[in-house]
PDB file of C-alpha atoms in Angstrom:
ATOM      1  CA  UNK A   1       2.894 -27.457  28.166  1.00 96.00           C
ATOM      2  CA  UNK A   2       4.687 -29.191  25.135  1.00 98.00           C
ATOM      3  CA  UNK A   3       4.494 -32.806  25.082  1.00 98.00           C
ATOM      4  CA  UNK A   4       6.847 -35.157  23.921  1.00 97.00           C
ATOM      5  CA  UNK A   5       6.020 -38.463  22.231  1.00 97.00           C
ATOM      6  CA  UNK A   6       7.180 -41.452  24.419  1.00 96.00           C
ATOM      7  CA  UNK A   7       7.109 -44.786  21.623  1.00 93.00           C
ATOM      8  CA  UNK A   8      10.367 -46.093  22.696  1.00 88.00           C
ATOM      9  CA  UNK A   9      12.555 -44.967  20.339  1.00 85.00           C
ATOM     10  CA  UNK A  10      13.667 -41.249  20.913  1.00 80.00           C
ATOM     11  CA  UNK A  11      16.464 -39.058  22.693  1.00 81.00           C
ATOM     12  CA  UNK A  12      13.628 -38.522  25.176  1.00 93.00           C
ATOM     13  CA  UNK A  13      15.759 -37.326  27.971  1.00 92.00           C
ATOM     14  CA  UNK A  14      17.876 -34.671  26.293  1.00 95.00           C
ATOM     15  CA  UNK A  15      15.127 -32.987  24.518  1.00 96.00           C
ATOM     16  CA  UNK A  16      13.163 -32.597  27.987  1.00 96.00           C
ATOM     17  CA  UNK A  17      16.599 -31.511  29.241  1.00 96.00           C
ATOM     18  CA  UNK A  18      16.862 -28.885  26.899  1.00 96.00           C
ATOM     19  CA  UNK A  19      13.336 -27.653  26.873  1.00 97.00           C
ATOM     20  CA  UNK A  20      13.550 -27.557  31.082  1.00 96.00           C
ATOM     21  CA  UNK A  21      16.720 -25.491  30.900  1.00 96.00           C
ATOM     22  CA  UNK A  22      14.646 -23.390  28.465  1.00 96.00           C
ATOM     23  CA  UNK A  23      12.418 -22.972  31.516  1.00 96.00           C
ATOM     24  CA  UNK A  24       9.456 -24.649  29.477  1.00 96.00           C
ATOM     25  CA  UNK A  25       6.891 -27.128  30.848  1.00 96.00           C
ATOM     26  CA  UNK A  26       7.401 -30.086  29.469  1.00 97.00           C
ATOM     27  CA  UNK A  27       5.812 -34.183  29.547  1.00 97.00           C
ATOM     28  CA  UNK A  28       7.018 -37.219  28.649  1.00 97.00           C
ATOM     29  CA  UNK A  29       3.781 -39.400  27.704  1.00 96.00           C
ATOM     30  CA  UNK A  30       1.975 -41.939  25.444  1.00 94.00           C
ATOM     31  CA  UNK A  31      -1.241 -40.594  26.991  1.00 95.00           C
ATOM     32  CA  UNK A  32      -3.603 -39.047  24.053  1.00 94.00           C
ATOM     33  CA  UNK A  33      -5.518 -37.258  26.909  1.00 95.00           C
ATOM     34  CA  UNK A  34      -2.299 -35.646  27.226  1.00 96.00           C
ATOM     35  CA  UNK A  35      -0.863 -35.357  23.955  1.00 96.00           C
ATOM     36  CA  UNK A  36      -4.763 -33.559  22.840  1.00 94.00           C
ATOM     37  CA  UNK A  37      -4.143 -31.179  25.473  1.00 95.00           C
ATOM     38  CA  UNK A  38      -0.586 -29.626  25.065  1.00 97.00           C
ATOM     39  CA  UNK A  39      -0.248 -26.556  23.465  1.00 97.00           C
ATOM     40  CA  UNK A  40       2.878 -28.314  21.135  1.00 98.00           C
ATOM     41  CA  UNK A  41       4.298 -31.797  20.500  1.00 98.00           C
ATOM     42  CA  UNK A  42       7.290 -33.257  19.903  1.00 98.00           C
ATOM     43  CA  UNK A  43       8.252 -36.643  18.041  1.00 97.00           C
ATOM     44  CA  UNK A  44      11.598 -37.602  18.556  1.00 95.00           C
ATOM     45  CA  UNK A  45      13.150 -40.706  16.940  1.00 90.00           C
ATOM     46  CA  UNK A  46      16.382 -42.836  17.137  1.00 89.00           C
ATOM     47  CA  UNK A  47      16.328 -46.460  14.805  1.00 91.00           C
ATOM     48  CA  UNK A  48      15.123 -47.641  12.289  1.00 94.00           C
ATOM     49  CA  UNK A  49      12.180 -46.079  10.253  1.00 96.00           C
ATOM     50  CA  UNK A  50      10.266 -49.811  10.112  1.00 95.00           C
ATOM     51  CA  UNK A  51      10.442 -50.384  14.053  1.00 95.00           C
ATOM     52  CA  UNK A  52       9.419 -46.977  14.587  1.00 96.00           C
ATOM     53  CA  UNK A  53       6.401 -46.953  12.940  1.00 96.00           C
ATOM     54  CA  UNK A  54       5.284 -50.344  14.059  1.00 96.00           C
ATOM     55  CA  UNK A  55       6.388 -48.614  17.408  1.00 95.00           C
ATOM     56  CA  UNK A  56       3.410 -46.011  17.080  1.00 95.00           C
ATOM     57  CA  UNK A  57       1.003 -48.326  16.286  1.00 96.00           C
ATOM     58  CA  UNK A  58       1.956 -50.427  19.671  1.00 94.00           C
ATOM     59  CA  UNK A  59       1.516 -47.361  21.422  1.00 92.00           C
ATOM     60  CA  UNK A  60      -1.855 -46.457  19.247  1.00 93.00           C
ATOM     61  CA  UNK A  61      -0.025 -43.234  18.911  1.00 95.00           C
ATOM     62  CA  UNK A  62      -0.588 -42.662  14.904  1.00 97.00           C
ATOM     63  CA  UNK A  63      -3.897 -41.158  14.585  1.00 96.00           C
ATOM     64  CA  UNK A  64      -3.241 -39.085  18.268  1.00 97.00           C
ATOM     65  CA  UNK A  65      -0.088 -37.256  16.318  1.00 97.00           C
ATOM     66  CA  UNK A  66      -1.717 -36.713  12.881  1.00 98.00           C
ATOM     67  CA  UNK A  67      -4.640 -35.156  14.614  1.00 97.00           C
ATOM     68  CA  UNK A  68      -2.333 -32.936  16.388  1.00 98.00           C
ATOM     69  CA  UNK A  69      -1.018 -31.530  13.805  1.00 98.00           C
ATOM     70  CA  UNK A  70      -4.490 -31.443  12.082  1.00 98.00           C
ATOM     71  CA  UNK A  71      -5.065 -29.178  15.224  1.00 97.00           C
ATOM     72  CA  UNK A  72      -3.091 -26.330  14.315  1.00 97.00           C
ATOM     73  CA  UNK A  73      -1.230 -26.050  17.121  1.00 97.00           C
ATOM     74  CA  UNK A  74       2.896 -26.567  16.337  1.00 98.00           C
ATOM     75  CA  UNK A  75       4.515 -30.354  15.955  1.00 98.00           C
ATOM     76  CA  UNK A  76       8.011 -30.756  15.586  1.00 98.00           C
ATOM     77  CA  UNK A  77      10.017 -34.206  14.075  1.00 98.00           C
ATOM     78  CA  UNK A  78      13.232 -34.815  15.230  1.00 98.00           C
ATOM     79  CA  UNK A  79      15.709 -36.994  13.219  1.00 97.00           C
ATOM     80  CA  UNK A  80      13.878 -40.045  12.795  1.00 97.00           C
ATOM     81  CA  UNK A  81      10.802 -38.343  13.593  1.00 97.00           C
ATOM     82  CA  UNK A  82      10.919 -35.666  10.579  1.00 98.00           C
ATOM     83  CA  UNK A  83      11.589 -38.848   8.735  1.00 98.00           C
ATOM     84  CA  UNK A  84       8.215 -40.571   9.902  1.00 98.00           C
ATOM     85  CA  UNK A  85       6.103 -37.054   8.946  1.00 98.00           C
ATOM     86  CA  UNK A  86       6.576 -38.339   5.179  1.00 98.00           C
ATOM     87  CA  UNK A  87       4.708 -40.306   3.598  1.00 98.00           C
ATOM     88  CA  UNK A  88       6.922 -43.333   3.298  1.00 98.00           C
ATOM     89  CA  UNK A  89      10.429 -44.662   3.289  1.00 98.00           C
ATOM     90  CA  UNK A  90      12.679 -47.303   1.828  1.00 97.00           C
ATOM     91  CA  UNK A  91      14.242 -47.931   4.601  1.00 96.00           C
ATOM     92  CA  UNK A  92      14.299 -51.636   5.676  1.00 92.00           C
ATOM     93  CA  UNK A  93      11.489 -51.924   3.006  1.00 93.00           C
ATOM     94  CA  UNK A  94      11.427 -55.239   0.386  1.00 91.00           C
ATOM     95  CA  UNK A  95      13.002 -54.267  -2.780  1.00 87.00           C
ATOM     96  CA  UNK A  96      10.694 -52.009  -4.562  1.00 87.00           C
ATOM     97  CA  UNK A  97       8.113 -51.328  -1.799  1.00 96.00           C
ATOM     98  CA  UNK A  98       8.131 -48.833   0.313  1.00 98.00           C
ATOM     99  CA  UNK A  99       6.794 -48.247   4.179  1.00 97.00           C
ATOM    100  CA  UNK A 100       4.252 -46.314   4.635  1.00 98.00           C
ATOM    101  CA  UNK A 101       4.771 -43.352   7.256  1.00 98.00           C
ATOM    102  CA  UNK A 102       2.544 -40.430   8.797  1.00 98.00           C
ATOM    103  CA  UNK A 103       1.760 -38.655   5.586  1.00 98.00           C
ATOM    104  CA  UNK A 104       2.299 -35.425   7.175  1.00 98.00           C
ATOM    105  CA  UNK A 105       4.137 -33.991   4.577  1.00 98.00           C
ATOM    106  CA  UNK A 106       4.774 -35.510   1.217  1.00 98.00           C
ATOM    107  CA  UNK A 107       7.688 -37.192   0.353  1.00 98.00           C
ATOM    108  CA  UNK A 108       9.718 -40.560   0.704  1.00 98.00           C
ATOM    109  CA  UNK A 109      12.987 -40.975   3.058  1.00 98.00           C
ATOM    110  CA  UNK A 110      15.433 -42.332   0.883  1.00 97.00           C
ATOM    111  CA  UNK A 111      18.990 -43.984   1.383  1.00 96.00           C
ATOM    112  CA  UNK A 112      21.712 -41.638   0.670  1.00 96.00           C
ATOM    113  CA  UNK A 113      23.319 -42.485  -2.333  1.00 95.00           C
ATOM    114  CA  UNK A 114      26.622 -44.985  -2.118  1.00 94.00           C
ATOM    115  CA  UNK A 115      27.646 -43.015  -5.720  1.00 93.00           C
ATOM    116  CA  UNK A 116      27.749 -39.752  -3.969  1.00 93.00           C
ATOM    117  CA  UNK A 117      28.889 -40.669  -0.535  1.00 93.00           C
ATOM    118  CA  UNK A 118      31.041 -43.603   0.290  1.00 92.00           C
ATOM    119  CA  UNK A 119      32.351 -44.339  -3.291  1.00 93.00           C
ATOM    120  CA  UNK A 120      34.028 -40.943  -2.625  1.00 91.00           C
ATOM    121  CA  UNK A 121      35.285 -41.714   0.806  1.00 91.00           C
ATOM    122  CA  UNK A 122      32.395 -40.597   2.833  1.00 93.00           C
ATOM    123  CA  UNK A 123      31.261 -42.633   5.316  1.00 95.00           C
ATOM    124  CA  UNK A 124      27.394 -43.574   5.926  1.00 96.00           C
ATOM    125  CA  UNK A 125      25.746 -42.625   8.475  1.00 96.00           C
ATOM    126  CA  UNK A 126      26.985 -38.765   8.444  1.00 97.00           C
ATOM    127  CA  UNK A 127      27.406 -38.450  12.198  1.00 97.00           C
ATOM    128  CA  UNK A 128      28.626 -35.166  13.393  1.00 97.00           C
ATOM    129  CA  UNK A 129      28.082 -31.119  12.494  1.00 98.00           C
ATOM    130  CA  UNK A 130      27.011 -29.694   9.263  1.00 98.00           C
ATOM    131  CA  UNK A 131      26.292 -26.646   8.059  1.00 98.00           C
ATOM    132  CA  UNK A 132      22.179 -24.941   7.275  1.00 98.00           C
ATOM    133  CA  UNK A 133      22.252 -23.310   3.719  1.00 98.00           C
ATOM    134  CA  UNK A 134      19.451 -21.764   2.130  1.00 98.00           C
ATOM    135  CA  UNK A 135      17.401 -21.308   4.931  1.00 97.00           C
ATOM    136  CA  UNK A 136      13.838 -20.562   4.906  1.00 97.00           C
ATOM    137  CA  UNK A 137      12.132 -21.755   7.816  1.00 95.00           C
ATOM    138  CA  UNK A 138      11.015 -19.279  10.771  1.00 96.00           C
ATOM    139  CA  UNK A 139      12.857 -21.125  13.377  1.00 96.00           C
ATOM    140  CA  UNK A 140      16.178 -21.309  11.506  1.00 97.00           C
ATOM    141  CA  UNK A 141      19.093 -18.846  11.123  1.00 95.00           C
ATOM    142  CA  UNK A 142      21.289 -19.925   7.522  1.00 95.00           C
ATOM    143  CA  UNK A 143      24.978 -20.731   8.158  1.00 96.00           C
ATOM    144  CA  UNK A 144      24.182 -22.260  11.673  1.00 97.00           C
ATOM    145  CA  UNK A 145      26.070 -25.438  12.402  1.00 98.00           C
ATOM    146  CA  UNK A 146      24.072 -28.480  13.665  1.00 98.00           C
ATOM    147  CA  UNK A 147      24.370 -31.977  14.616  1.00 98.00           C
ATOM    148  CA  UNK A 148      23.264 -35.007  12.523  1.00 98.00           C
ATOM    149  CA  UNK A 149      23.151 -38.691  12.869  1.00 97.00           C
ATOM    150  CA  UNK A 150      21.714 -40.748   9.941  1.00 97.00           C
ATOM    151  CA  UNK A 151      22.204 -42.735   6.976  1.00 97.00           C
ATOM    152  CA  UNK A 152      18.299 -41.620   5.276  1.00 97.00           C
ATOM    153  CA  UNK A 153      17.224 -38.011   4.064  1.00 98.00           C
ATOM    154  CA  UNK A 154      13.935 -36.906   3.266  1.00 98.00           C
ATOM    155  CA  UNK A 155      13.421 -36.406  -0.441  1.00 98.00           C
ATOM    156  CA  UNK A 156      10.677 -33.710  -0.067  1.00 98.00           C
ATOM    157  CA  UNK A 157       8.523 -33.706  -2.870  1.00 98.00           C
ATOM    158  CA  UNK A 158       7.699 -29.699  -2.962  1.00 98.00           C
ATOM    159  CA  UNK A 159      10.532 -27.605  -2.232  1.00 97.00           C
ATOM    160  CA  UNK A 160       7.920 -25.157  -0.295  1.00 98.00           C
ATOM    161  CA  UNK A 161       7.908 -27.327   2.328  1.00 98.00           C
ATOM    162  CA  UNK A 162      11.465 -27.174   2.932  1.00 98.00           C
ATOM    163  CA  UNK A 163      13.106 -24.753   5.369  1.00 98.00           C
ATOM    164  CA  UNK A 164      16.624 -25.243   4.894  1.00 98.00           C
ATOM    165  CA  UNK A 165      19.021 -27.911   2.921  1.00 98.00           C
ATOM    166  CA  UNK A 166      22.409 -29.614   4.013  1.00 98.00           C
ATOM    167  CA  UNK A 167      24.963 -30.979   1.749  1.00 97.00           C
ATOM    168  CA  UNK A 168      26.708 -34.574   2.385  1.00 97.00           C
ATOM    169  CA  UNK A 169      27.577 -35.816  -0.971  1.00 96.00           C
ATOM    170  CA  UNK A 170      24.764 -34.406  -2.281  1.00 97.00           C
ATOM    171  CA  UNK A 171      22.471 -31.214  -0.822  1.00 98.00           C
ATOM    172  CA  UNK A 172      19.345 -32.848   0.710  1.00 98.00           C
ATOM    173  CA  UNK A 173      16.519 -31.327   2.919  1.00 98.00           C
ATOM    174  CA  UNK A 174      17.614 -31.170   6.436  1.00 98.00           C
ATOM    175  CA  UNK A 175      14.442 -29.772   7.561  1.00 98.00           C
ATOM    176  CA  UNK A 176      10.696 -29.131   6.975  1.00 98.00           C
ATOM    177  CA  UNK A 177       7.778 -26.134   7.717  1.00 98.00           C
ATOM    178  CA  UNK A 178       4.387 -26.353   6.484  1.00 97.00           C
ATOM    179  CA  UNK A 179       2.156 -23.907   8.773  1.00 97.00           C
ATOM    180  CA  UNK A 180       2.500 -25.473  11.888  1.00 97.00           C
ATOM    181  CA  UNK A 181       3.986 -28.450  11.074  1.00 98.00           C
ATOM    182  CA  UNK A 182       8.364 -28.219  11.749  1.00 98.00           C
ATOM    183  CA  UNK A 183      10.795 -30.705  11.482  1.00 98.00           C
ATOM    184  CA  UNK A 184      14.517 -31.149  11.614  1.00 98.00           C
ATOM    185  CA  UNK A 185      16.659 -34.118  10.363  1.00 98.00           C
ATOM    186  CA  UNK A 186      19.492 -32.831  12.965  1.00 98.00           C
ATOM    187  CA  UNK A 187      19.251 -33.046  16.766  1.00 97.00           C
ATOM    188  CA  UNK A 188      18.721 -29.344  17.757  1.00 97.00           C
ATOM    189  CA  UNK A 189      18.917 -30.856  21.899  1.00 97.00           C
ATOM    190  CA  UNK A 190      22.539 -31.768  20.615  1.00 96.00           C
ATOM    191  CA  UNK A 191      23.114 -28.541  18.442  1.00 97.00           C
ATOM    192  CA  UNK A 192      24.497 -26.178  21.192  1.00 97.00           C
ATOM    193  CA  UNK A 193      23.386 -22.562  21.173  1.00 97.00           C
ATOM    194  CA  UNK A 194      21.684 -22.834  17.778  1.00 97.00           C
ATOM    195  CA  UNK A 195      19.602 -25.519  18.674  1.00 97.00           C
ATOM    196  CA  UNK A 196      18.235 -24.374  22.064  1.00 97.00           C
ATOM    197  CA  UNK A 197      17.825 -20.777  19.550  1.00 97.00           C
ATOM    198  CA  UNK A 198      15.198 -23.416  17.526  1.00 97.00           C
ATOM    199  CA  UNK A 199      13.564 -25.095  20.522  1.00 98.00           C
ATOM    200  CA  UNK A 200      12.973 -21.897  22.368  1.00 97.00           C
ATOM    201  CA  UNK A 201      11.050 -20.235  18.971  1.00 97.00           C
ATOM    202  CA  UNK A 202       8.973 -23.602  18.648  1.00 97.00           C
ATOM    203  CA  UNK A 203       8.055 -23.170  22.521  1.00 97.00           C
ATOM    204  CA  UNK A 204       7.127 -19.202  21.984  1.00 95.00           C
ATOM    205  CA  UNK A 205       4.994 -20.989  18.951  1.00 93.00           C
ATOM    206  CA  UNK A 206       3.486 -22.940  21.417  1.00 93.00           C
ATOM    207  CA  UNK A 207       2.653 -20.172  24.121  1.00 87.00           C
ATOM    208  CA  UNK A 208       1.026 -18.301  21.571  1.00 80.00           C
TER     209      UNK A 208
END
């Protein structure tokens, strides 16, 4: 069974859509009995970094996911959710603070840069389908096309924990793998064939 993490703020329905058509088992639930008990776990995010944190507390979901992943057992971040696994963002923060996140995996989620991107035309958020380059991660094939939505990257702070890059203005991580920790900054339930390819390798992780 792989659980995803109901706080309110994720694509909820298409990632159950696309794990069901996957023919996986699959729960949408706050419940930590639950969450304890699935063999993986998803945490799926749309908003604002901020809200989505205060989110998790509401649903006293915080210490639930980080001692999932503590578990062993494979977690995967979706879009905002890869961006919460860090361990802090400036998004929505006061000027010069930072908000704290998960602390899954070190690093701070970081506007992308007005210099690179829409002082040269390109507009903030990226929304649409980019390309995976230098791909390392066990769940991801290099030169796939995926689909993003966001205006925030994660500025990773040891490249070993990245699995592959992106480039929009400049070349960014687009997504994370530290043992059984994965994460993507694109939507792999809105990715086509490549991303059911990456959900249906996290679920065999799971089944293991």
């Amino acid at each position: 069974m792989i659980a995803i993490v109901d706080y309110g703020m994720g694509n909820l329905a298409s990632v159950s859509k696309a794990l069901i058509y996957l023919h996986e088992k699959v729960i949408i639930t706050n419940d930590k009995d639950v969450i304890r008990n699935a063999d993986g776990l998803i945490v799926p995010g749309v908003g604002a970094y901020g809200p989505a944190m205060e989110a998790l507390k509401a649903h006293d979901m915080v210490d639930a996911i980080k001692e999932f992943a503590a578990s062993g057992k494979p977690v995967l971040g979706i879009c905002l959710g890869m961006q919460l696994f860090l361990d802090s963002s400036e998004e929505g923060a006061p000027e010069g603070e930072l908000i704290e996140g998960l602390g899954l995996i070190p690093g701070v989620c970081r506007r992308f840069p007005n210099s690179e991107t829409v002082d040269k035309g390109m507009k903030v958020p990226q929304m649409g389908w980019n390309k995976l380059v230098d791909v390392s991660g066990s769940l991801l094939k290099d030169g796939d096309f995926v689909y993003f939505v966001h205006s925030y990257y994660c500025d990773v702070k040891d490249s070993s924990d990245v699995a592959a890059y992106a480039e929009y203005g400049i070349k960014y991580p687009c997504a994370i793998e530290r043992g059984n920790i994965f994460a993507t900054q694109f939507h792999p339930e809105k990715s086509g064939e490549a991303g059911l390819h990456i959900l249906e390798k996290f679920a065999r992780r799971a089944s293991r």
